[in-house]
Amino acid sequence: MSENISVLGLGLMGTALAASLIEAGHHVTVWNRTPAKADPLVARGATLAATPAQAVEASSLVIVCLLDYPSVFEVLQDAPLAGRVVANLTTGRPAEAPEMAAWVGERGGEYLDGGIMAVPQMIAQPGALILYSGSRPAFERYEQAFGAMAAARYTGEDTGTASLLDLAMLTGMYGQMAGALEALALVRSAKYPLMEFTTELLIPWINAMSAQLPRWVADIEAGDYRTEVSNLEINRSGMENLVRAFEEQGVKPDLLLPMKTVIDRRVARGLAHEGLSGLVEEL
Ligand SMILES: NC(=O)c1ccc[n+]([C@@H]2O[C@H](COP(=O)([O-])OP(=O)(O)OC[C@H]3O[C@@H](n4cnc5c(N)ncnc54)[C@H](OP(=O)(O)O)[C@@H]3O)[C@@H](O)[C@H]2O)c1
């Protein structure tokens, strides 16, 4: 079904979102603080609104993708939100979402908060995901339109949930990248071919280790961290060995050291018999 949809914010991400909606056959109205950025979208059939209020007026679904939440408040200040669904896909923090939802609600609008798990080039491609939380009826009404931008996943009525899960996924990504960068620095110190190490050894190893995560989740949910396999004493001594090897290779283990600190702390509490999953209690 073709919808009237307005997109406010035509940075790299907003432009990709608007383009995917035009491509899917929706009537798209756009607004951006710097209007020239709308030119390529107008050439593809979008309507340029002169003000945020005009953009909001034009559509029942308003997608907002700006720099941060303060800019969203600023831009929507004078917009007629009554009867509109506002889907705010600007990256924020879980605590900011309920405040924004209440502000939109006071003006008669319905609110969805979103977390974009993609870079602009991935929009409308397989693998792109957008998490939504907030008004379930609003999500269900526009689920199909959302699907033109990326796979759309509703995560619950609590408006902060999409942001929390977004940040949690980014956290997992940064942790994985930190380990990979340390590994590459270590391998480079021995002048071993980096690409071969990465594609043939590191990636399959990381994937195999990731497959163990559901077992850790079961430990965390049960609050029982005893293990028969790789306890914290083994990991403490393994980390010590690692850090020494890094020093001997002339590589700084800076991205690894925080994990060593937490393992040492847990062991010092007399919990050396537990597995790594117990570290969650230290955080
Ligand atoms: N790019 C990514 O890979 C990616 C991935 C996931 C999520 N996101 C999120 O998507 C959002 C937009 O990112 P982006 O990559 O599109 O950033 P961007 O290219 O830097 O665009 C920022 C947008 O915000 C507008 N803006 C900034 N301050 C404003 C203000 N005070 N008033 C009105 N408009 C203002 C800019 O307008 P002007 O054009 O006039 O400067 C522009 O439209 C961010 O929250 C980002 O975290 C981005």
Coordinates of C-alpha atoms and ligand atoms in Angstrom, one line a residue:
M1 CA 0.0 0.0 0.0
S2 CA 1.3 3.4 -0.9
E3 CA 1.5 5.8 2.1
N4 CA 2.2 9.5 2.6
I5 CA 5.5 9.5 4.5
S6 CA 7.6 12.5 5.6
V7 CA 11.3 12.2 6.3
L8 CA 12.9 14.9 8.4
G9 CA 16.7 14.9 8.2
L10 CA 18.6 14.2 5.0
G11 CA 22.0 13.3 6.3
L12 CA 23.6 10.2 4.9
M13 CA 21.1 8.0 6.8
G14 CA 18.0 10.0 6.2
T15 CA 18.7 10.3 2.5
A16 CA 19.1 6.5 2.3
L17 CA 15.8 6.0 4.2
A18 CA 13.9 8.5 2.0
A19 CA 15.3 6.9 -1.2
S20 CA 14.2 3.4 -0.1
L21 CA 10.7 4.7 0.6
I22 CA 10.5 6.5 -2.8
E23 CA 11.8 3.3 -4.5
A24 CA 9.0 1.3 -2.8
G25 CA 6.4 3.6 -4.3
H26 CA 5.4 5.8 -1.3
H27 CA 4.6 9.5 -1.6
V28 CA 7.6 11.0 0.2
T29 CA 7.9 14.5 1.5
V30 CA 11.3 15.6 2.8
W31 CA 12.8 18.4 4.9
N32 CA 16.3 19.2 5.8
R33 CA 18.0 22.2 7.5
T34 CA 20.3 22.5 4.5
P35 CA 17.7 22.2 1.7
A36 CA 20.2 21.5 -1.2
K37 CA 20.7 18.0 0.2
A38 CA 17.1 17.2 -0.9
D39 CA 17.9 17.8 -4.6
P40 CA 18.7 14.2 -5.6
L41 CA 15.5 13.0 -3.8
V42 CA 13.3 15.6 -5.4
A43 CA 14.7 14.5 -8.8
R44 CA 13.5 11.0 -7.9
G45 CA 10.0 12.3 -7.1
A46 CA 10.1 13.5 -3.5
T47 CA 8.3 16.7 -2.5
L48 CA 10.5 19.3 -0.6
A49 CA 8.8 21.0 2.3
A50 CA 9.9 24.5 3.3
T51 CA 9.6 23.9 7.0
P52 CA 9.4 21.0 9.4
A53 CA 5.8 21.9 10.1
Q54 CA 4.9 21.7 6.4
A55 CA 6.6 18.3 6.2
V56 CA 4.7 17.0 9.2
E57 CA 1.4 18.4 7.8
A58 CA 1.9 16.4 4.6
S59 CA 1.9 12.9 6.0
S60 CA 0.5 10.7 8.7
L61 CA 3.8 8.9 9.2
V62 CA 6.8 11.1 10.1
I63 CA 10.2 9.6 10.1
V64 CA 12.9 11.6 11.9
C65 CA 16.6 10.9 11.5
L66 CA 18.7 13.8 12.8
L67 CA 22.0 14.1 14.6
D68 CA 20.7 13.7 18.2
Y69 CA 17.6 14.1 20.4
P70 CA 18.1 17.9 21.1
S71 CA 18.0 18.5 17.4
V72 CA 14.8 16.5 17.1
F73 CA 13.1 18.6 19.9
E74 CA 14.3 21.7 18.1
V75 CA 13.0 20.7 14.7
L76 CA 9.6 19.4 15.8
Q77 CA 9.0 22.4 18.1
D78 CA 6.3 24.0 16.0
A79 CA 5.1 21.0 14.0
P80 CA 1.5 19.9 14.2
L81 CA 2.0 16.4 15.6
A82 CA -1.7 15.6 16.4
G83 CA -2.9 12.5 14.7
R84 CA 0.6 11.7 13.4
V85 CA 2.9 8.7 14.0
V86 CA 6.4 9.9 14.8
A87 CA 9.1 7.3 14.2
N88 CA 12.3 8.7 15.6
L89 CA 15.2 6.8 14.1
T90 CA 17.8 9.2 15.5
T91 CA 20.4 7.4 17.7
G92 CA 19.8 8.2 21.4
R93 CA 19.9 6.7 24.9
P94 CA 17.2 4.5 26.5
A95 CA 16.5 7.3 29.0
E96 CA 15.8 9.9 26.2
A97 CA 13.1 7.8 24.5
P98 CA 10.3 8.1 27.2
E99 CA 10.8 11.8 27.4
M100 CA 10.4 12.2 23.7
A101 CA 7.4 9.8 23.7
A102 CA 5.7 11.9 26.4
W103 CA 6.4 15.2 24.5
V104 CA 5.0 13.8 21.3
G105 CA 2.0 12.3 23.2
E106 CA 1.2 15.7 24.8
R107 CA 0.9 17.1 21.3
G108 CA -1.5 14.4 20.3
G109 CA 0.9 12.2 18.3
E110 CA 1.9 8.5 18.6
Y111 CA 5.5 7.6 19.1
L112 CA 7.9 4.9 18.0
D113 CA 11.6 5.0 18.9
G114 CA 14.0 3.2 16.6
G115 CA 17.5 1.9 16.4
I116 CA 19.1 1.5 13.0
M117 CA 21.4 -1.6 12.8
A118 CA 22.9 -0.7 9.4
V119 CA 25.1 1.8 7.6
P120 CA 23.4 3.9 4.9
Q121 CA 24.7 1.7 2.0
M122 CA 22.9 -1.3 3.6
I123 CA 19.4 0.4 3.7
A124 CA 16.9 -1.6 1.6
Q125 CA 19.5 -4.4 1.3
P126 CA 19.4 -7.8 3.0
G127 CA 21.0 -7.7 6.4
A128 CA 19.7 -4.3 7.3
L129 CA 17.6 -4.2 10.5
I130 CA 15.7 -1.5 12.3
L131 CA 14.5 -2.1 15.9
Y132 CA 11.3 -0.3 17.0
S133 CA 9.7 0.2 20.4
G134 CA 6.7 2.2 21.7
S135 CA 3.2 2.2 20.3
R136 CA 2.3 -1.3 19.0
P137 CA -0.7 -0.1 17.0
A138 CA 1.5 2.5 15.3
F139 CA 4.1 -0.2 14.5
E140 CA 1.5 -2.6 13.1
R141 CA -0.1 0.1 11.0
Y142 CA 3.2 1.0 9.2
E143 CA 5.1 -2.3 9.5
Q144 CA 4.9 -2.8 5.7
A145 CA 6.2 0.7 5.0
F146 CA 9.0 0.2 7.5
G147 CA 10.0 -3.0 5.7
A148 CA 11.0 -1.0 2.6
M149 CA 13.9 0.6 4.6
A150 CA 15.1 -2.5 6.4
A151 CA 13.8 -5.6 8.2
A152 CA 11.6 -4.2 10.9
R153 CA 11.5 -5.7 14.4
Y154 CA 9.2 -4.6 17.1
T155 CA 10.8 -5.0 20.6
G156 CA 8.0 -3.9 23.0
E157 CA 5.9 -1.1 24.4
D158 CA 8.7 0.3 26.6
T159 CA 10.0 3.1 24.3
G160 CA 13.6 2.8 25.6
T161 CA 14.0 -0.8 24.5
A162 CA 15.0 -0.3 20.9
S163 CA 17.7 2.1 22.0
L164 CA 18.9 -0.2 24.7
L165 CA 19.2 -3.2 22.3
D166 CA 20.8 -1.0 19.7
L167 CA 23.5 0.1 22.2
A168 CA 23.9 -3.6 23.5
M169 CA 24.5 -4.8 19.9
L170 CA 27.0 -2.0 19.3
T171 CA 28.7 -3.0 22.6
G172 CA 29.0 -6.6 21.3
M173 CA 30.5 -5.3 18.1
Y174 CA 33.1 -3.1 19.8
G175 CA 34.1 -5.9 22.0
Q176 CA 34.6 -8.2 19.1
M177 CA 36.5 -5.6 17.1
A178 CA 38.7 -4.9 20.1
G179 CA 39.7 -8.5 20.3
A180 CA 40.2 -8.7 16.5
L181 CA 42.4 -5.6 16.4
E182 CA 44.6 -7.0 19.2
A183 CA 44.9 -10.3 17.4
L184 CA 45.9 -8.5 14.1
A185 CA 48.5 -6.4 15.9
L186 CA 50.0 -9.6 17.4
V187 CA 50.0 -11.4 14.1
R188 CA 51.5 -8.4 12.3
S189 CA 54.3 -8.4 14.9
A190 CA 55.4 -11.8 13.6
K191 CA 55.0 -10.7 9.9
Y192 CA 52.5 -13.6 9.3
P193 CA 50.1 -12.9 6.4
L194 CA 47.2 -11.0 7.9
M195 CA 44.6 -11.8 5.3
E196 CA 45.2 -15.5 5.5
F197 CA 45.1 -15.4 9.4
T198 CA 41.8 -13.4 9.3
T199 CA 39.8 -15.4 6.7
E200 CA 41.1 -18.9 7.4
L201 CA 41.7 -18.8 11.2
L202 CA 40.2 -15.8 13.0
I203 CA 36.8 -15.5 11.5
P204 CA 35.9 -19.3 11.9
W205 CA 37.3 -19.2 15.4
I206 CA 35.2 -16.1 16.4
N207 CA 32.1 -17.8 14.9
A208 CA 32.7 -21.0 16.7
M209 CA 33.1 -19.1 20.0
S210 CA 30.0 -17.0 19.4
A211 CA 28.0 -20.2 19.2
Q212 CA 28.8 -20.9 22.8
L213 CA 27.0 -17.7 23.9
P214 CA 23.6 -19.3 24.5
R215 CA 25.2 -21.6 27.2
W216 CA 26.5 -18.5 29.0
V217 CA 23.0 -16.9 28.8
A218 CA 21.6 -20.1 30.5
D219 CA 24.2 -19.7 33.3
I220 CA 23.3 -16.0 33.7
E221 CA 19.6 -16.7 33.8
A222 CA 20.1 -19.4 36.4
G223 CA 22.6 -17.4 38.4
D224 CA 24.8 -20.5 38.5
Y225 CA 28.3 -19.9 37.1
R226 CA 30.0 -23.2 38.1
T227 CA 31.8 -24.9 35.2
E228 CA 33.6 -28.1 34.5
V229 CA 35.5 -26.8 31.4
S230 CA 37.3 -23.4 31.5
N231 CA 37.1 -21.9 34.9
L232 CA 38.4 -18.4 35.9
E233 CA 41.7 -19.7 37.3
I234 CA 42.5 -21.1 33.9
N235 CA 41.4 -17.9 32.2
R236 CA 43.4 -15.8 34.7
S237 CA 46.6 -17.7 34.0
G238 CA 45.8 -17.6 30.3
M239 CA 45.4 -13.8 30.4
E240 CA 48.7 -13.5 32.2
N241 CA 50.4 -15.6 29.6
L242 CA 48.8 -13.5 26.8
V243 CA 49.8 -10.2 28.3
R244 CA 53.4 -11.4 28.7
A245 CA 53.5 -12.6 25.1
F246 CA 52.2 -9.2 23.9
E247 CA 55.0 -7.5 25.8
E248 CA 57.6 -9.9 24.3
Q249 CA 56.2 -9.2 20.8
G250 CA 56.3 -5.4 21.4
V251 CA 52.6 -5.0 21.1
K252 CA 50.4 -3.2 23.7
P253 CA 47.5 -5.3 25.0
D254 CA 45.5 -2.1 25.9
L255 CA 42.2 -3.4 24.6
L256 CA 42.5 -6.7 26.4
L257 CA 43.6 -5.4 29.8
P258 CA 40.1 -4.3 31.0
M259 CA 38.9 -7.9 30.7
K260 CA 42.0 -9.1 32.6
T261 CA 41.2 -6.6 35.4
V262 CA 37.6 -8.0 35.8
I263 CA 38.8 -11.7 35.8
D264 CA 41.4 -10.8 38.4
R265 CA 38.8 -9.1 40.5
R266 CA 36.4 -12.1 40.4
V267 CA 39.2 -14.5 41.2
A268 CA 40.3 -12.3 44.2
R269 CA 36.8 -12.8 45.5
G270 CA 37.4 -16.5 45.8
L271 CA 35.4 -17.4 42.7
A272 CA 38.1 -19.0 40.6
H273 CA 36.0 -22.2 40.2
E274 CA 33.4 -20.2 38.1
G275 CA 33.3 -19.8 34.4
L276 CA 33.6 -16.6 32.4
S277 CA 29.9 -16.1 32.3
G278 CA 30.1 -15.1 36.0
L279 CA 31.9 -11.9 35.0
V280 CA 28.5 -10.4 34.3
E281 CA 28.1 -10.1 38.1
E282 CA 31.1 -7.8 38.2
L283 CA 29.7 -5.2 35.8
Ligands
LIG1 N1 25.4 6.8 9.3 C1 25.3 5.7 9.9 O1 26.1 4.7 9.6 C2 24.3 5.5 10.9 C3 24.0 4.2 11.4 C4 23.0 4.0 12.4 C5 22.4 5.1 12.9 N2 22.7 6.3 12.5 C6 22.0 7.5 13.1 O2 21.3 8.2 12.2 C7 21.3 9.6 12.6 C8 21.7 10.5 11.4 O3 23.0 10.0 11.0 P1 23.6 10.5 9.6 O4 24.7 9.5 9.3 O5 22.6 10.7 8.6 O6 24.4 11.8 10.1 P2 24.7 13.1 9.2 O7 25.0 12.7 7.8 O8 25.8 13.8 9.9 O9 23.4 13.9 9.2 C9 22.9 14.6 10.3 C10 21.6 15.2 10.0 O10 21.1 16.0 11.2 C11 20.8 17.3 10.8 N3 21.0 18.2 11.9 C12 22.1 18.2 12.8 N4 21.9 19.1 13.7 C13 20.7 19.7 13.4 C14 19.9 20.8 14.0 N5 20.4 21.4 15.2 N6 18.8 21.1 13.5 C15 18.3 20.5 12.3 N7 19.0 19.5 11.7 C16 20.2 19.1 12.3 C17 21.7 17.6 9.6 O11 21.3 18.7 8.8 P3 22.2 19.4 7.8 O12 22.2 18.6 6.6 O13 21.6 20.7 7.6 O14 23.6 19.5 8.4 C18 21.6 16.2 8.8 O15 20.3 16.1 8.2 C19 22.2 9.7 13.8 O16 21.5 9.7 15.0 C20 23.1 8.5 13.7 O17 23.6 8.0 14.9 C21 23.6 6.6 11.5

